PDB file of C-alpha atoms and ligand atoms in Angstrom:
ATOM      1  CA  MET A  12       0.000   0.000   0.000  1.00  0.00           C
ATOM      2  CA  SER A  13       1.372   3.441  -0.903  1.00  0.00           C
ATOM      3  CA  VAL A  14       0.010   6.925  -0.323  1.00  0.00           C
ATOM      4  CA  MET A  15       0.263  10.062  -2.478  1.00  0.00           C
ATOM      5  CA  LYS A  16      -1.284  13.490  -2.118  1.00  0.00           C
ATOM      6  CA  ILE A  17      -3.347  15.069  -4.839  1.00  0.00           C
ATOM      7  CA  GLU A  18      -5.110  18.393  -5.210  1.00  0.00           C
ATOM      8  CA  ILE A  19      -8.704  18.308  -6.361  1.00  0.00           C
ATOM      9  CA  ASP A  20     -10.968  21.333  -6.384  1.00  0.00           C
ATOM     10  CA  ASN A  21      -8.572  23.303  -4.100  1.00  0.00           C
ATOM     11  CA  ASP A  22      -8.428  20.572  -1.457  1.00  0.00           C
ATOM     12  CA  ILE A  23      -5.620  18.105  -0.792  1.00  0.00           C
ATOM     13  CA  TYR A  24      -6.597  14.429  -0.611  1.00  0.00           C
ATOM     14  CA  ASN A  25      -4.712  11.270   0.207  1.00  0.00           C
ATOM     15  CA  VAL A  26      -4.571   8.786  -2.612  1.00  0.00           C
ATOM     16  CA  VAL A  27      -4.155   5.326  -1.110  1.00  0.00           C
ATOM     17  CA  ILE A  28      -2.987   2.817  -3.688  1.00  0.00           C
ATOM     18  CA  GLU A  29      -3.375  -0.891  -3.278  1.00  0.00           C
ATOM     19  CA  ARG A  30      -1.613  -2.920  -5.951  1.00  0.00           C
ATOM     20  CA  LYS A  31      -2.608  -6.545  -6.490  1.00  0.00           C
ATOM     21  CA  ARG A  32      -1.375  -8.997  -9.046  1.00  0.00           C
ATOM     22  CA  SER A  33      -4.908 -10.374  -9.446  1.00  0.00           C
ATOM     23  CA  THR A  34      -6.454  -6.971 -10.254  1.00  0.00           C
ATOM     24  CA  LYS A  35      -6.674  -6.248 -13.980  1.00  0.00           C
ATOM     25  CA  ASN A  36      -8.419  -2.878 -14.058  1.00  0.00           C
ATOM     26  CA  THR A  37      -8.010   0.227 -11.968  1.00  0.00           C
ATOM     27  CA  TYR A  38     -10.782   1.088  -9.514  1.00  0.00           C
ATOM     28  CA  ILE A  39     -11.301   4.385  -7.729  1.00  0.00           C
ATOM     29  CA  ARG A  40     -13.381   4.755  -4.574  1.00  0.00           C
ATOM     30  CA  VAL A  41     -13.807   7.511  -2.014  1.00  0.00           C
ATOM     31  CA  LYS A  42     -13.612   6.227   1.544  1.00  0.00           C
ATOM     32  CA  GLU A  43     -15.608   7.441   4.517  1.00  0.00           C
ATOM     33  CA  ASN A  44     -12.570   9.480   5.699  1.00  0.00           C
ATOM     34  CA  LEU A  45     -12.418  11.088   2.200  1.00  0.00           C
ATOM     35  CA  ASP A  46      -9.274   9.218   1.180  1.00  0.00           C
ATOM     36  CA  ILE A  47      -9.252   8.353  -2.504  1.00  0.00           C
ATOM     37  CA  TYR A  48      -8.711   4.628  -2.634  1.00  0.00           C
ATOM     38  CA  VAL A  49      -7.239   3.112  -5.773  1.00  0.00           C
ATOM     39  CA  THR A  50      -7.026  -0.608  -6.438  1.00  0.00           C
ATOM     40  CA  CYS A  51      -4.931  -1.612  -9.447  1.00  0.00           C
ATOM     41  CA  ASN A  52      -2.450  -4.063 -10.885  1.00  0.00           C
ATOM     42  CA  THR A  53       1.127  -4.338  -9.568  1.00  0.00           C
ATOM     43  CA  LEU A  54       2.412  -2.905 -12.850  1.00  0.00           C
ATOM     44  CA  THR A  55       0.260   0.230 -12.847  1.00  0.00           C
ATOM     45  CA  SER A  56       2.430   3.330 -12.454  1.00  0.00           C
ATOM     46  CA  ASP A  57       1.809   6.328 -10.175  1.00  0.00           C
ATOM     47  CA  ARG A  58       1.814   8.544 -13.259  1.00  0.00           C
ATOM     48  CA  TYR A  59      -0.989   6.508 -14.831  1.00  0.00           C
ATOM     49  CA  ILE A  60      -3.055   6.775 -11.630  1.00  0.00           C
ATOM     50  CA  ILE A  61      -2.574  10.542 -11.395  1.00  0.00           C
ATOM     51  CA  ASN A  62      -3.628  10.957 -15.029  1.00  0.00           C
ATOM     52  CA  LEU A  63      -6.641   8.751 -14.455  1.00  0.00           C
ATOM     53  CA  ILE A  64      -7.708  10.778 -11.425  1.00  0.00           C
ATOM     54  CA  ASN A  65      -7.249  14.039 -13.351  1.00  0.00           C
ATOM     55  CA  ASP A  66      -9.244  12.709 -16.303  1.00  0.00           C
ATOM     56  CA  ASN A  67     -12.066  11.672 -13.949  1.00  0.00           C
ATOM     57  CA  GLU A  68     -11.953  14.709 -11.717  1.00  0.00           C
ATOM     58  CA  LYS A  69     -15.615  15.603 -12.134  1.00  0.00           C
ATOM     59  CA  ARG A  70     -16.759  12.121 -11.247  1.00  0.00           C
ATOM     60  CA  ILE A  71     -14.476  11.982  -8.199  1.00  0.00           C
ATOM     61  CA  ILE A  72     -15.718  15.369  -6.943  1.00  0.00           C
ATOM     62  CA  LYS A  73     -19.219  13.943  -7.153  1.00  0.00           C
ATOM     63  CA  MET A  74     -18.175  10.881  -5.137  1.00  0.00           C
ATOM     64  CA  ILE A  75     -16.518  13.120  -2.521  1.00  0.00           C
ATOM     65  CA  ASN A  76     -19.672  15.205  -2.231  1.00  0.00           C
ATOM     66  CA  VAL A  77     -21.817  12.117  -1.681  1.00  0.00           C
ATOM     67  CA  VAL A  78     -19.621  11.076   1.273  1.00  0.00           C
ATOM     68  CA  ARG A  79     -19.529  14.659   2.615  1.00  0.00           C
ATOM     69  CA  LYS A  80     -23.314  14.936   2.540  1.00  0.00           C
ATOM     70  CA  ARG A  81     -23.784  11.597   4.242  1.00  0.00           C
ATOM     71  CA  LYS A  82     -21.380  12.586   7.010  1.00  0.00           C
ATOM     72  CA  ALA A  83     -23.003  15.992   7.516  1.00  0.00           C
ATOM     73  CA  LYS A  84     -26.306  14.269   8.107  1.00  0.00           C
ATOM     74  CA  GLU A  85     -24.702  12.072  10.722  1.00  0.00           C
ATOM     75  CA  GLU A  86     -23.238  15.003  12.585  1.00  0.00           C
ATOM     76  CA  TYR A  87     -25.228  14.116  15.680  1.00  0.00           C
ATOM     77  CA  PHE A  88     -25.643  10.888  17.517  1.00  0.00           C
ATOM     78  CA  PHE A  89     -28.830  10.199  19.423  1.00  0.00           C
ATOM     79  CA  TYR A  90     -29.147   7.603  22.137  1.00  0.00           C
ATOM     80  CA  LEU A  91     -32.079   7.259  24.559  1.00  0.00           C
ATOM     81  CA  GLY A  92     -33.080  10.871  24.193  1.00  0.00           C
ATOM     82  CA  LYS A  93     -29.626  12.388  24.536  1.00  0.00           C
ATOM     83  CA  ARG A  94     -27.892  14.158  21.686  1.00  0.00           C
ATOM     84  CA  TYR A  95     -24.148  13.809  21.280  1.00  0.00           C
ATOM     85  CA  ASP A  96     -21.781  15.330  18.732  1.00  0.00           C
ATOM     86  CA  LEU A  97     -20.577  12.566  16.468  1.00  0.00           C
ATOM     87  CA  VAL A  98     -16.797  12.625  16.043  1.00  0.00           C
ATOM     88  CA  TYR A  99     -14.915  10.356  13.657  1.00  0.00           C
ATOM     89  CA  ILE A 100     -11.518   9.192  14.906  1.00  0.00           C
ATOM     90  CA  ASN A 101      -8.946   6.569  13.973  1.00  0.00           C
ATOM     91  CA  LYS A 102      -9.557   4.374  17.029  1.00  0.00           C
ATOM     92  CA  LYS A 103     -11.692   1.281  16.431  1.00  0.00           C
ATOM     93  CA  GLY A 104     -15.184   0.967  17.867  1.00  0.00           C
ATOM     94  CA  ILE A 105     -17.258   3.449  19.840  1.00  0.00           C
ATOM     95  CA  THR A 106     -16.363   5.560  22.888  1.00  0.00           C
ATOM     96  CA  PHE A 107     -18.800   7.710  24.863  1.00  0.00           C
ATOM     97  CA  GLY A 108     -17.774  11.095  26.232  1.00  0.00           C
ATOM     98  CA  GLU A 109     -19.909  13.522  28.217  1.00  0.00           C
ATOM     99  CA  GLU A 110     -21.245  15.391  25.163  1.00  0.00           C
ATOM    100  CA  LYS A 111     -19.504  13.552  22.341  1.00  0.00           C
ATOM    101  CA  VAL A 112     -19.404  10.097  20.869  1.00  0.00           C
ATOM    102  CA  PHE A 113     -16.227   8.983  19.126  1.00  0.00           C
ATOM    103  CA  VAL A 114     -16.434   6.353  16.399  1.00  0.00           C
ATOM    104  CA  SER A 115     -14.064   4.981  13.780  1.00  0.00           C
ATOM    105  CA  ASN A 116     -14.718   5.837  10.154  1.00  0.00           C
ATOM    106  CA  ASP A 117     -15.909   2.346   9.322  1.00  0.00           C
ATOM    107  CA  PHE A 118     -18.152   1.999  12.387  1.00  0.00           C
ATOM    108  CA  ASP A 119     -21.553   0.466  11.611  1.00  0.00           C
ATOM    109  CA  LEU A 120     -23.927   2.687  13.597  1.00  0.00           C
ATOM    110  CA  ASP A 121     -27.082   0.837  12.592  1.00  0.00           C
ATOM    111  CA  LYS A 122     -25.652  -2.480  13.723  1.00  0.00           C
ATOM    112  CA  TRP A 123     -24.709  -0.970  17.063  1.00  0.00           C
ATOM    113  CA  TYR A 124     -28.161   0.598  17.505  1.00  0.00           C
ATOM    114  CA  LYS A 125     -29.750  -2.766  16.744  1.00  0.00           C
ATOM    115  CA  LYS A 126     -27.647  -4.546  19.359  1.00  0.00           C
ATOM    116  CA  GLU A 127     -28.464  -1.941  21.999  1.00  0.00           C
ATOM    117  CA  ALA A 128     -32.159  -1.968  21.074  1.00  0.00           C
ATOM    118  CA  GLU A 129     -32.306  -5.741  21.464  1.00  0.00           C
ATOM    119  CA  LYS A 130     -31.211  -5.368  25.089  1.00  0.00           C
ATOM    120  CA  VAL A 131     -33.093  -2.200  26.064  1.00  0.00           C
ATOM    121  CA  PHE A 132     -36.397  -2.979  24.302  1.00  0.00           C
ATOM    122  CA  GLN A 133     -36.608  -6.461  25.821  1.00  0.00           C
ATOM    123  CA  ILE A 134     -35.977  -5.162  29.360  1.00  0.00           C
ATOM    124  CA  GLU A 135     -38.666  -2.484  28.980  1.00  0.00           C
ATOM    125  CA  LEU A 136     -41.111  -4.921  27.405  1.00  0.00           C
ATOM    126  CA  ASP A 137     -40.687  -7.377  30.292  1.00  0.00           C
ATOM    127  CA  LYS A 138     -41.014  -4.637  32.914  1.00  0.00           C
ATOM    128  CA  ILE A 139     -44.205  -3.262  31.354  1.00  0.00           C
ATOM    129  CA  TYR A 140     -45.633  -6.720  30.715  1.00  0.00           C
ATOM    130  CA  HIS A 141     -45.215  -7.730  34.369  1.00  0.00           C
ATOM    131  CA  ASN A 142     -46.866  -4.550  35.636  1.00  0.00           C
ATOM    132  CA  PHE A 143     -49.654  -4.588  33.071  1.00  0.00           C
ATOM    133  CA  THR A 144     -53.108  -4.175  34.620  1.00  0.00           C
ATOM    134  CA  TYR A 145     -54.623  -7.002  32.545  1.00  0.00           C
ATOM    135  CA  ARG A 146     -53.648 -10.559  31.831  1.00  0.00           C
ATOM    136  CA  ILE A 147     -52.387 -10.753  28.269  1.00  0.00           C
ATOM    137  CA  PRO A 148     -50.363 -13.344  26.351  1.00  0.00           C
ATOM    138  CA  TYR A 149     -46.604 -12.814  26.506  1.00  0.00           C
ATOM    139  CA  PRO A 150     -45.609 -11.356  23.129  1.00  0.00           C
ATOM    140  CA  SER A 151     -42.539 -12.074  21.044  1.00  0.00           C
ATOM    141  CA  LEU A 152     -40.468  -9.036  20.078  1.00  0.00           C
ATOM    142  CA  THR A 153     -39.140  -7.998  16.677  1.00  0.00           C
ATOM    143  CA  ILE A 154     -37.114  -4.845  16.035  1.00  0.00           C
ATOM    144  CA  ARG A 155     -36.703  -3.182  12.674  1.00  0.00           C
ATOM    145  CA  LYS A 156     -36.502   0.184  11.017  1.00  0.00           C
ATOM    146  CA  MET A 157     -39.923   1.433   9.931  1.00  0.00           C
ATOM    147  CA  LYS A 158     -40.737   4.545   7.951  1.00  0.00           C
ATOM    148  CA  THR A 159     -44.196   5.447   9.198  1.00  0.00           C
ATOM    149  CA  ARG A 160     -44.915   3.599  12.442  1.00  0.00           C
ATOM    150  CA  TRP A 161     -43.363   3.364  15.899  1.00  0.00           C
ATOM    151  CA  GLY A 162     -44.848  -0.016  16.625  1.00  0.00           C
ATOM    152  CA  VAL A 163     -47.001  -2.786  15.207  1.00  0.00           C
ATOM    153  CA  CYS A 164     -48.879  -5.524  17.009  1.00  0.00           C
ATOM    154  CA  ASN A 165     -49.978  -8.759  15.418  1.00  0.00           C
ATOM    155  CA  VAL A 166     -52.920  -9.748  17.600  1.00  0.00           C
ATOM    156  CA  LYS A 167     -53.150 -13.277  16.194  1.00  0.00           C
ATOM    157  CA  THR A 168     -49.494 -14.282  16.584  1.00  0.00           C
ATOM    158  CA  HIS A 169     -48.885 -12.094  19.684  1.00  0.00           C
ATOM    159  CA  LYS A 170     -45.947 -10.480  17.958  1.00  0.00           C
ATOM    160  CA  VAL A 171     -44.920  -6.922  18.772  1.00  0.00           C
ATOM    161  CA  THR A 172     -42.684  -5.105  16.295  1.00  0.00           C
ATOM    162  CA  LEU A 173     -40.928  -1.959  17.496  1.00  0.00           C
ATOM    163  CA  ASN A 174     -39.262   0.680  15.356  1.00  0.00           C
ATOM    164  CA  LEU A 175     -35.473   0.655  15.802  1.00  0.00           C
ATOM    165  CA  GLU A 176     -35.531   4.471  15.754  1.00  0.00           C
ATOM    166  CA  LEU A 177     -37.039   4.413  19.270  1.00  0.00           C
ATOM    167  CA  ILE A 178     -33.518   3.742  20.599  1.00  0.00           C
ATOM    168  CA  LYS A 179     -32.742   7.376  19.718  1.00  0.00           C
ATOM    169  CA  LYS A 180     -35.640   8.751  21.771  1.00  0.00           C
ATOM    170  CA  ARG A 181     -36.042   9.046  25.511  1.00  0.00           C
ATOM    171  CA  ILE A 182     -37.120   5.849  27.176  1.00  0.00           C
ATOM    172  CA  GLU A 183     -40.580   7.232  28.040  1.00  0.00           C
ATOM    173  CA  CYS A 184     -41.401   7.201  24.301  1.00  0.00           C
ATOM    174  CA  LEU A 185     -40.366   3.561  24.030  1.00  0.00           C
ATOM    175  CA  ASP A 186     -42.439   2.684  27.105  1.00  0.00           C
ATOM    176  CA  TYR A 187     -45.503   4.402  25.692  1.00  0.00           C
ATOM    177  CA  VAL A 188     -45.226   2.535  22.372  1.00  0.00           C
ATOM    178  CA  ILE A 189     -44.891  -0.767  24.250  1.00  0.00           C
ATOM    179  CA  VAL A 190     -47.974   0.010  26.364  1.00  0.00           C
ATOM    180  CA  HIS A 191     -49.827   0.957  23.173  1.00  0.00           C
ATOM    181  CA  GLU A 192     -48.942  -2.302  21.415  1.00  0.00           C
ATOM    182  CA  LEU A 193     -49.662  -4.469  24.478  1.00  0.00           C
ATOM    183  CA  SER A 194     -53.071  -2.804  24.815  1.00  0.00           C
ATOM    184  CA  HIS A 195     -53.819  -3.984  21.280  1.00  0.00           C
ATOM    185  CA  LEU A 196     -53.654  -7.549  22.611  1.00  0.00           C
ATOM    186  CA  LEU A 197     -56.905  -6.644  24.405  1.00  0.00           C
ATOM    187  CA  TYR A 198     -58.429  -4.353  21.782  1.00  0.00           C
ATOM    188  CA  ALA A 199     -57.334  -4.580  18.161  1.00  0.00           C
ATOM    189  CA  ASN A 200     -58.744  -1.108  17.428  1.00  0.00           C
ATOM    190  CA  HIS A 201     -58.330   2.427  18.762  1.00  0.00           C
ATOM    191  CA  SER A 202     -61.652   2.463  20.616  1.00  0.00           C
ATOM    192  CA  LYS A 203     -62.414   4.255  23.868  1.00  0.00           C
ATOM    193  CA  ASN A 204     -61.841   0.975  25.731  1.00  0.00           C
ATOM    194  CA  PHE A 205     -58.437   0.680  24.115  1.00  0.00           C
ATOM    195  CA  TRP A 206     -57.371   4.173  25.232  1.00  0.00           C
ATOM    196  CA  ASN A 207     -58.666   3.446  28.749  1.00  0.00           C
ATOM    197  CA  VAL A 208     -56.252   0.500  28.967  1.00  0.00           C
ATOM    198  CA  VAL A 209     -53.430   2.662  27.604  1.00  0.00           C
ATOM    199  CA  GLY A 210     -54.242   5.388  30.155  1.00  0.00           C
ATOM    200  CA  GLU A 211     -54.294   2.900  33.021  1.00  0.00           C
ATOM    201  CA  ASN A 212     -50.829   1.715  32.127  1.00  0.00           C
ATOM    202  CA  TYR A 213     -49.333   4.989  30.970  1.00  0.00           C
ATOM    203  CA  GLN A 214     -50.755   8.134  32.553  1.00  0.00           C
ATOM    204  CA  ASP A 215     -49.056  10.790  30.459  1.00  0.00           C
ATOM    205  CA  TYR A 216     -49.728   9.122  27.133  1.00  0.00           C
ATOM    206  CA  LYS A 217     -51.286  12.187  25.488  1.00  0.00           C
ATOM    207  CA  LYS A 218     -48.112  14.213  25.968  1.00  0.00           C
ATOM    208  CA  ILE A 219     -45.911  11.448  24.581  1.00  0.00           C
ATOM    209  CA  ARG A 220     -48.184  10.940  21.585  1.00  0.00           C
ATOM    210  CA  LYS A 221     -47.725  14.587  20.684  1.00  0.00           C
ATOM    211  CA  GLU A 222     -43.975  14.293  21.059  1.00  0.00           C
ATOM    212  CA  LEU A 223     -43.798  11.259  18.791  1.00  0.00           C
ATOM    213  CA  LYS A 224     -46.037  12.849  16.167  1.00  0.00           C
ATOM    214  CA  GLN A 225     -43.993  16.020  15.992  1.00  0.00           C
ATOM    215  CA  ASP A 226     -40.981  14.416  14.408  1.00  0.00           C
ATOM    216  CA  GLU A 227     -42.783  12.097  12.089  1.00  0.00           C
TER     217      GLU A 227
HETATM  218 ZN1   ZN B 324     -52.449   1.351  17.638  1.00  0.00          ZN
END
């Protein structure tokens, strides 16, 4: 592996070159840390690579902008209702500070959220289930990202599905959604009886409903 510097659009970038005997063509990628990553054959010269990058400058600027935009969106890190600044560093994994969260460039945030959610959601579900004011069947739990709903309850199979995004909100939101879905095991609709059960098990539910609607 060798590294060169190159100027594109008034910025200096690292060009990381990986030469392999098995690689026939030359491939250019832009990494999450904005390094330009070139894979090519052992015989490919630095001069050839520089010319190739210059010839494809427009396309590479586009690739850089895609990564930049994605990173700007992920400027903040949310976990159980707290907002942290998201900082990319060279150390592997994830480290929590008081106001900041440090992650490596290749860190898979969604995978981490999923792992955390599997722990936290199950604990909350069990707690709420055991304190529930009615006898209901014990539901199985599924977690996935959903676009339009915080939770879904399959009344027939007793399966509760919770939106992974709830891991970013304060735990009261998660608890409300669990109460809501468990109440569906008694009433499959949103009738007055249904809301009575919700209210019995979660007093402040009207406030939380507003909060969850606001950022939908
Ligand atoms: Zn509902």
